[in-house]
Coordinates of C-alpha atoms in Angstrom, one line a residue:
Chain A
G13 CA -21.9 -21.4 -6.1
E14 CA -23.7 -19.9 -2.9
D15 CA -26.1 -17.4 -3.1
V16 CA -28.4 -15.3 -0.7
E17 CA -31.3 -13.3 -1.9
Q18 CA -33.0 -10.9 0.4
S19 CA -35.7 -8.1 -0.7
L20 CA -34.1 -4.7 -0.9
F21 CA -36.6 -2.8 1.4
L22 CA -38.9 -2.9 4.2
S23 CA -40.8 -0.1 5.8
V24 CA -43.1 -0.3 9.2
R25 CA -44.8 1.7 11.5
E26 CA -43.2 2.0 15.4
G27 CA -44.9 -0.8 17.4
D28 CA -45.6 -3.4 14.1
S29 CA -44.0 -6.5 13.9
S30 CA -41.4 -6.3 11.0
V31 CA -40.5 -9.5 9.1
I32 CA -37.5 -9.9 6.6
N33 CA -37.3 -12.6 4.4
C34 CA -34.1 -14.4 2.9
T35 CA -33.6 -17.5 0.5
Y36 CA -30.5 -19.3 0.0
T37 CA -29.3 -22.0 -2.6
D38 CA -26.5 -24.0 -0.3
S39 CA -28.1 -27.5 0.8
S40 CA -24.6 -27.6 2.8
S41 CA -25.7 -24.5 4.9
T42 CA -25.1 -25.7 8.4
Y43 CA -25.5 -22.3 10.0
L44 CA -27.6 -19.0 9.3
Y45 CA -26.9 -15.9 10.8
W46 CA -29.2 -12.4 11.1
Y47 CA -26.6 -9.4 11.4
K48 CA -27.5 -5.8 11.9
Q49 CA -25.8 -3.0 10.4
E50 CA -26.2 0.9 11.0
P51 CA -24.9 3.8 8.9
G52 CA -21.0 4.0 8.8
A53 CA -20.8 1.0 11.3
G54 CA -19.6 -3.0 11.0
L55 CA -22.3 -5.6 11.4
Q56 CA -23.5 -6.5 14.5
L57 CA -24.4 -10.3 15.0
L58 CA -28.0 -10.5 16.2
T59 CA -28.9 -14.0 16.2
Y60 CA -28.4 -17.5 14.3
I61 CA -30.1 -21.1 13.9
F62 CA -28.4 -24.2 13.3
S63 CA -29.8 -26.1 10.3
N64 CA -31.2 -28.8 12.2
M65 CA -33.7 -26.5 14.0
D66 CA -37.2 -25.0 12.9
M67 CA -37.4 -22.1 14.8
K68 CA -35.4 -19.8 17.7
Q69 CA -36.6 -17.0 19.8
D70 CA -34.4 -14.3 21.6
Q71 CA -36.2 -11.5 23.1
R72 CA -38.2 -9.7 20.0
L73 CA -36.4 -11.7 17.5
T74 CA -37.6 -15.0 16.3
V75 CA -36.1 -16.7 13.5
L76 CA -38.1 -19.1 11.4
L77 CA -36.2 -21.8 8.9
N78 CA -37.8 -23.7 6.4
K79 CA -34.9 -26.0 5.0
K80 CA -37.2 -27.8 2.4
D81 CA -37.7 -24.4 0.8
K82 CA -34.4 -22.9 2.0
H83 CA -36.3 -19.8 3.2
L84 CA -35.3 -18.0 6.4
S85 CA -37.0 -15.2 7.8
L86 CA -36.4 -12.5 10.9
R87 CA -39.5 -11.4 12.8
I88 CA -38.7 -8.0 15.1
A89 CA -41.8 -7.5 17.6
D90 CA -42.9 -4.2 18.6
T91 CA -40.5 -2.5 16.1
Q92 CA -38.9 0.4 17.4
T93 CA -37.1 3.7 15.3
G94 CA -33.7 2.5 16.8
D95 CA -34.6 -0.8 14.6
S96 CA -34.0 1.3 11.4
A97 CA -31.0 -0.4 9.8
I98 CA -29.7 -2.8 7.2
Y99 CA -30.3 -6.1 8.1
F100 CA -28.4 -9.1 6.1
C101 CA -28.9 -12.7 6.0
A102 CA -25.7 -14.9 5.9
E103 CA -25.2 -18.7 5.4
S104 CA -21.7 -20.9 6.4
P105 CA -21.3 -24.4 6.0
N106 CA -18.6 -24.6 8.6
T107 CA -18.6 -24.9 12.3
N108 CA -16.3 -22.1 12.8
A109 CA -18.7 -19.4 11.0
G110 CA -15.8 -19.2 7.9
K111 CA -16.8 -18.2 4.4
S112 CA -20.0 -16.8 5.1
T113 CA -22.0 -16.0 2.1
F114 CA -24.4 -12.9 2.8
G115 CA -27.2 -11.4 1.1
D116 CA -27.0 -7.7 -0.2
G117 CA -29.1 -6.6 2.6
T118 CA -32.9 -5.3 3.6
T119 CA -33.2 -1.7 4.6
L120 CA -35.7 -1.7 7.2
T121 CA -37.2 1.9 8.2
V122 CA -39.5 2.2 10.9
K123 CA -41.8 5.4 10.6
P124 CA -43.1 7.0 13.8
Chain B
D14 CA -13.4 -6.7 27.1
A15 CA -12.7 -5.0 23.8
G16 CA -14.3 -6.2 20.8
V17 CA -12.8 -6.5 17.3
T18 CA -10.7 -3.5 16.4
Q19 CA -9.5 -2.4 13.0
S20 CA -6.8 0.2 11.9
P21 CA -6.8 2.7 10.2
T22 CA -10.6 4.0 9.8
H23 CA -10.4 5.5 6.8
L24 CA -7.6 5.5 3.9
I25 CA -7.1 7.1 0.6
K26 CA -5.0 5.8 -2.1
T27 CA -4.0 6.3 -5.5
R28 CA -4.3 3.8 -8.2
G29 CA -1.3 1.3 -8.5
Q30 CA -0.4 1.7 -4.8
Q31 CA -0.2 -0.6 -1.9
V32 CA -2.0 -0.7 1.4
T33 CA -2.2 -2.4 4.6
L34 CA -5.2 -2.9 6.7
R35 CA -4.9 -4.2 10.4
C36 CA -7.2 -6.0 12.7
S37 CA -7.0 -7.2 16.4
P38 CA -9.7 -10.2 17.2
K39 CA -11.7 -10.2 20.2
S40 CA -10.2 -11.6 23.1
G41 CA -10.4 -15.4 23.1
H42 CA -10.9 -15.4 19.6
D43 CA -8.5 -17.2 17.3
T44 CA -9.7 -17.2 13.8
V45 CA -9.7 -13.9 11.7
S46 CA -11.9 -13.5 8.5
W47 CA -11.6 -10.5 6.1
Y48 CA -14.5 -9.5 4.0
Q49 CA -15.1 -6.4 1.0
Q50 CA -18.3 -4.5 1.5
A51 CA -18.8 -2.7 -1.7
L52 CA -21.3 0.2 -1.4
G53 CA -25.0 -1.2 -1.3
Q54 CA -24.1 -4.4 -1.1
G55 CA -23.0 -7.4 1.4
P56 CA -19.8 -8.3 2.5
Q57 CA -17.6 -10.8 0.3
F58 CA -15.5 -13.2 1.7
I59 CA -11.9 -12.8 1.0
F60 CA -10.0 -15.1 3.4
Q61 CA -9.7 -16.9 6.6
Y62 CA -6.8 -17.2 9.0
Y63 CA -6.0 -20.0 11.8
E64 CA -3.2 -20.8 13.5
E65 CA -1.2 -18.3 10.9
E66 CA -2.5 -20.0 8.0
E67 CA -4.5 -18.9 5.4
R68 CA -7.2 -21.6 6.0
Q69 CA -10.1 -20.6 3.5
R70 CA -10.2 -18.3 0.5
G71 CA -13.0 -16.5 -1.6
N72 CA -12.7 -15.4 -5.3
F73 CA -10.2 -12.5 -4.8
P74 CA -7.0 -12.2 -7.0
D75 CA -3.6 -13.1 -5.5
R76 CA -3.3 -9.2 -5.4
F77 CA -5.2 -9.6 -1.9
S78 CA -2.7 -11.3 0.8
G79 CA -2.8 -11.6 4.3
H80 CA -1.1 -12.5 7.6
Q81 CA -2.0 -13.7 10.8
F82 CA 0.3 -13.6 13.8
P83 CA 1.0 -15.4 16.6
N84 CA -0.9 -13.1 19.1
Y85 CA -4.1 -14.0 16.5
S86 CA -3.9 -9.9 15.1
S87 CA -4.0 -10.0 11.5
E88 CA -3.2 -7.9 8.7
L89 CA -4.8 -7.9 4.8
N90 CA -2.3 -6.4 2.1
V91 CA -3.9 -5.2 -1.1
N92 CA -1.2 -4.6 -4.0
A93 CA -1.5 -2.7 -7.3
L94 CA -4.8 -1.1 -6.1
L95 CA -7.7 -0.6 -8.7
L96 CA -10.5 1.9 -8.4
G97 CA -12.6 -0.9 -7.9
D98 CA -11.0 -2.0 -4.7
S99 CA -12.6 1.1 -3.2
A100 CA -14.7 -0.4 -0.7
L101 CA -15.3 -1.2 3.3
Y102 CA -13.0 -3.8 4.5
L103 CA -14.1 -5.6 7.6
C104 CA -12.4 -7.8 9.6
A105 CA -14.4 -10.6 11.8
S106 CA -13.2 -12.8 14.4
S107 CA -14.5 -16.1 15.7
A108 CA -13.8 -19.1 17.8
S109 CA -16.8 -21.3 17.0
Y110 CA -19.8 -20.6 15.1
E111 CA -20.5 -17.0 16.3
Q112 CA -18.7 -14.1 14.2
Y113 CA -18.4 -11.1 15.6
F114 CA -17.4 -7.8 13.0
G115 CA -15.1 -4.9 13.5
P116 CA -16.1 -1.5 12.4
G117 CA -14.4 -1.8 9.2
T118 CA -11.7 0.2 7.3
R119 CA -12.9 2.6 4.6
L120 CA -10.7 2.6 1.8
T121 CA -10.6 5.0 -1.4
V122 CA -8.7 4.3 -4.1
T123 CA -8.3 7.3 -6.8

């Protein structure tokens, strides 16, 4: 079945760039997503990319997609302490975001 | 514009009991999905409702059932609760490829 893998932890200094990586197995993945979860809260949709795109930039966020290697990355420029959270990668084969498969999340810690 | 809302926030139940969780989708959204998030893991898809019908289902037993009302709000029912059902239950609504999550209901089964 579908599987999404992420590294568990990342620690960076404030002001540096953060890069969170994700790999997925489902070749039919149509949409790939990044969500942020802060302690005790639900998931916040950060950005997404269609499988026919290579890159998407949205303010401080840059998403890169290597479809051949099924590798997705999220780069956060000028990382701030408020960016400390768990980041989830997810994929969906459907146009309605249905049946999304999530990784287990990467905990980003930003040190001042 | 209110986002996705869920109730209750927290719930404590005993093994064998039944529970109902509620979700109101974001305005303009007609599709509701439910996810279970165990501690330290990513959300697992339970099922999705559209036009009051279950459209897709994940790998969850029949003890998990749901309903969608004409106003698009939804309920998740879990029967014969097990200790392993303790988790954060997330509701998400969508109208297309963007999915928005509610704050979740924390269910503890003792």
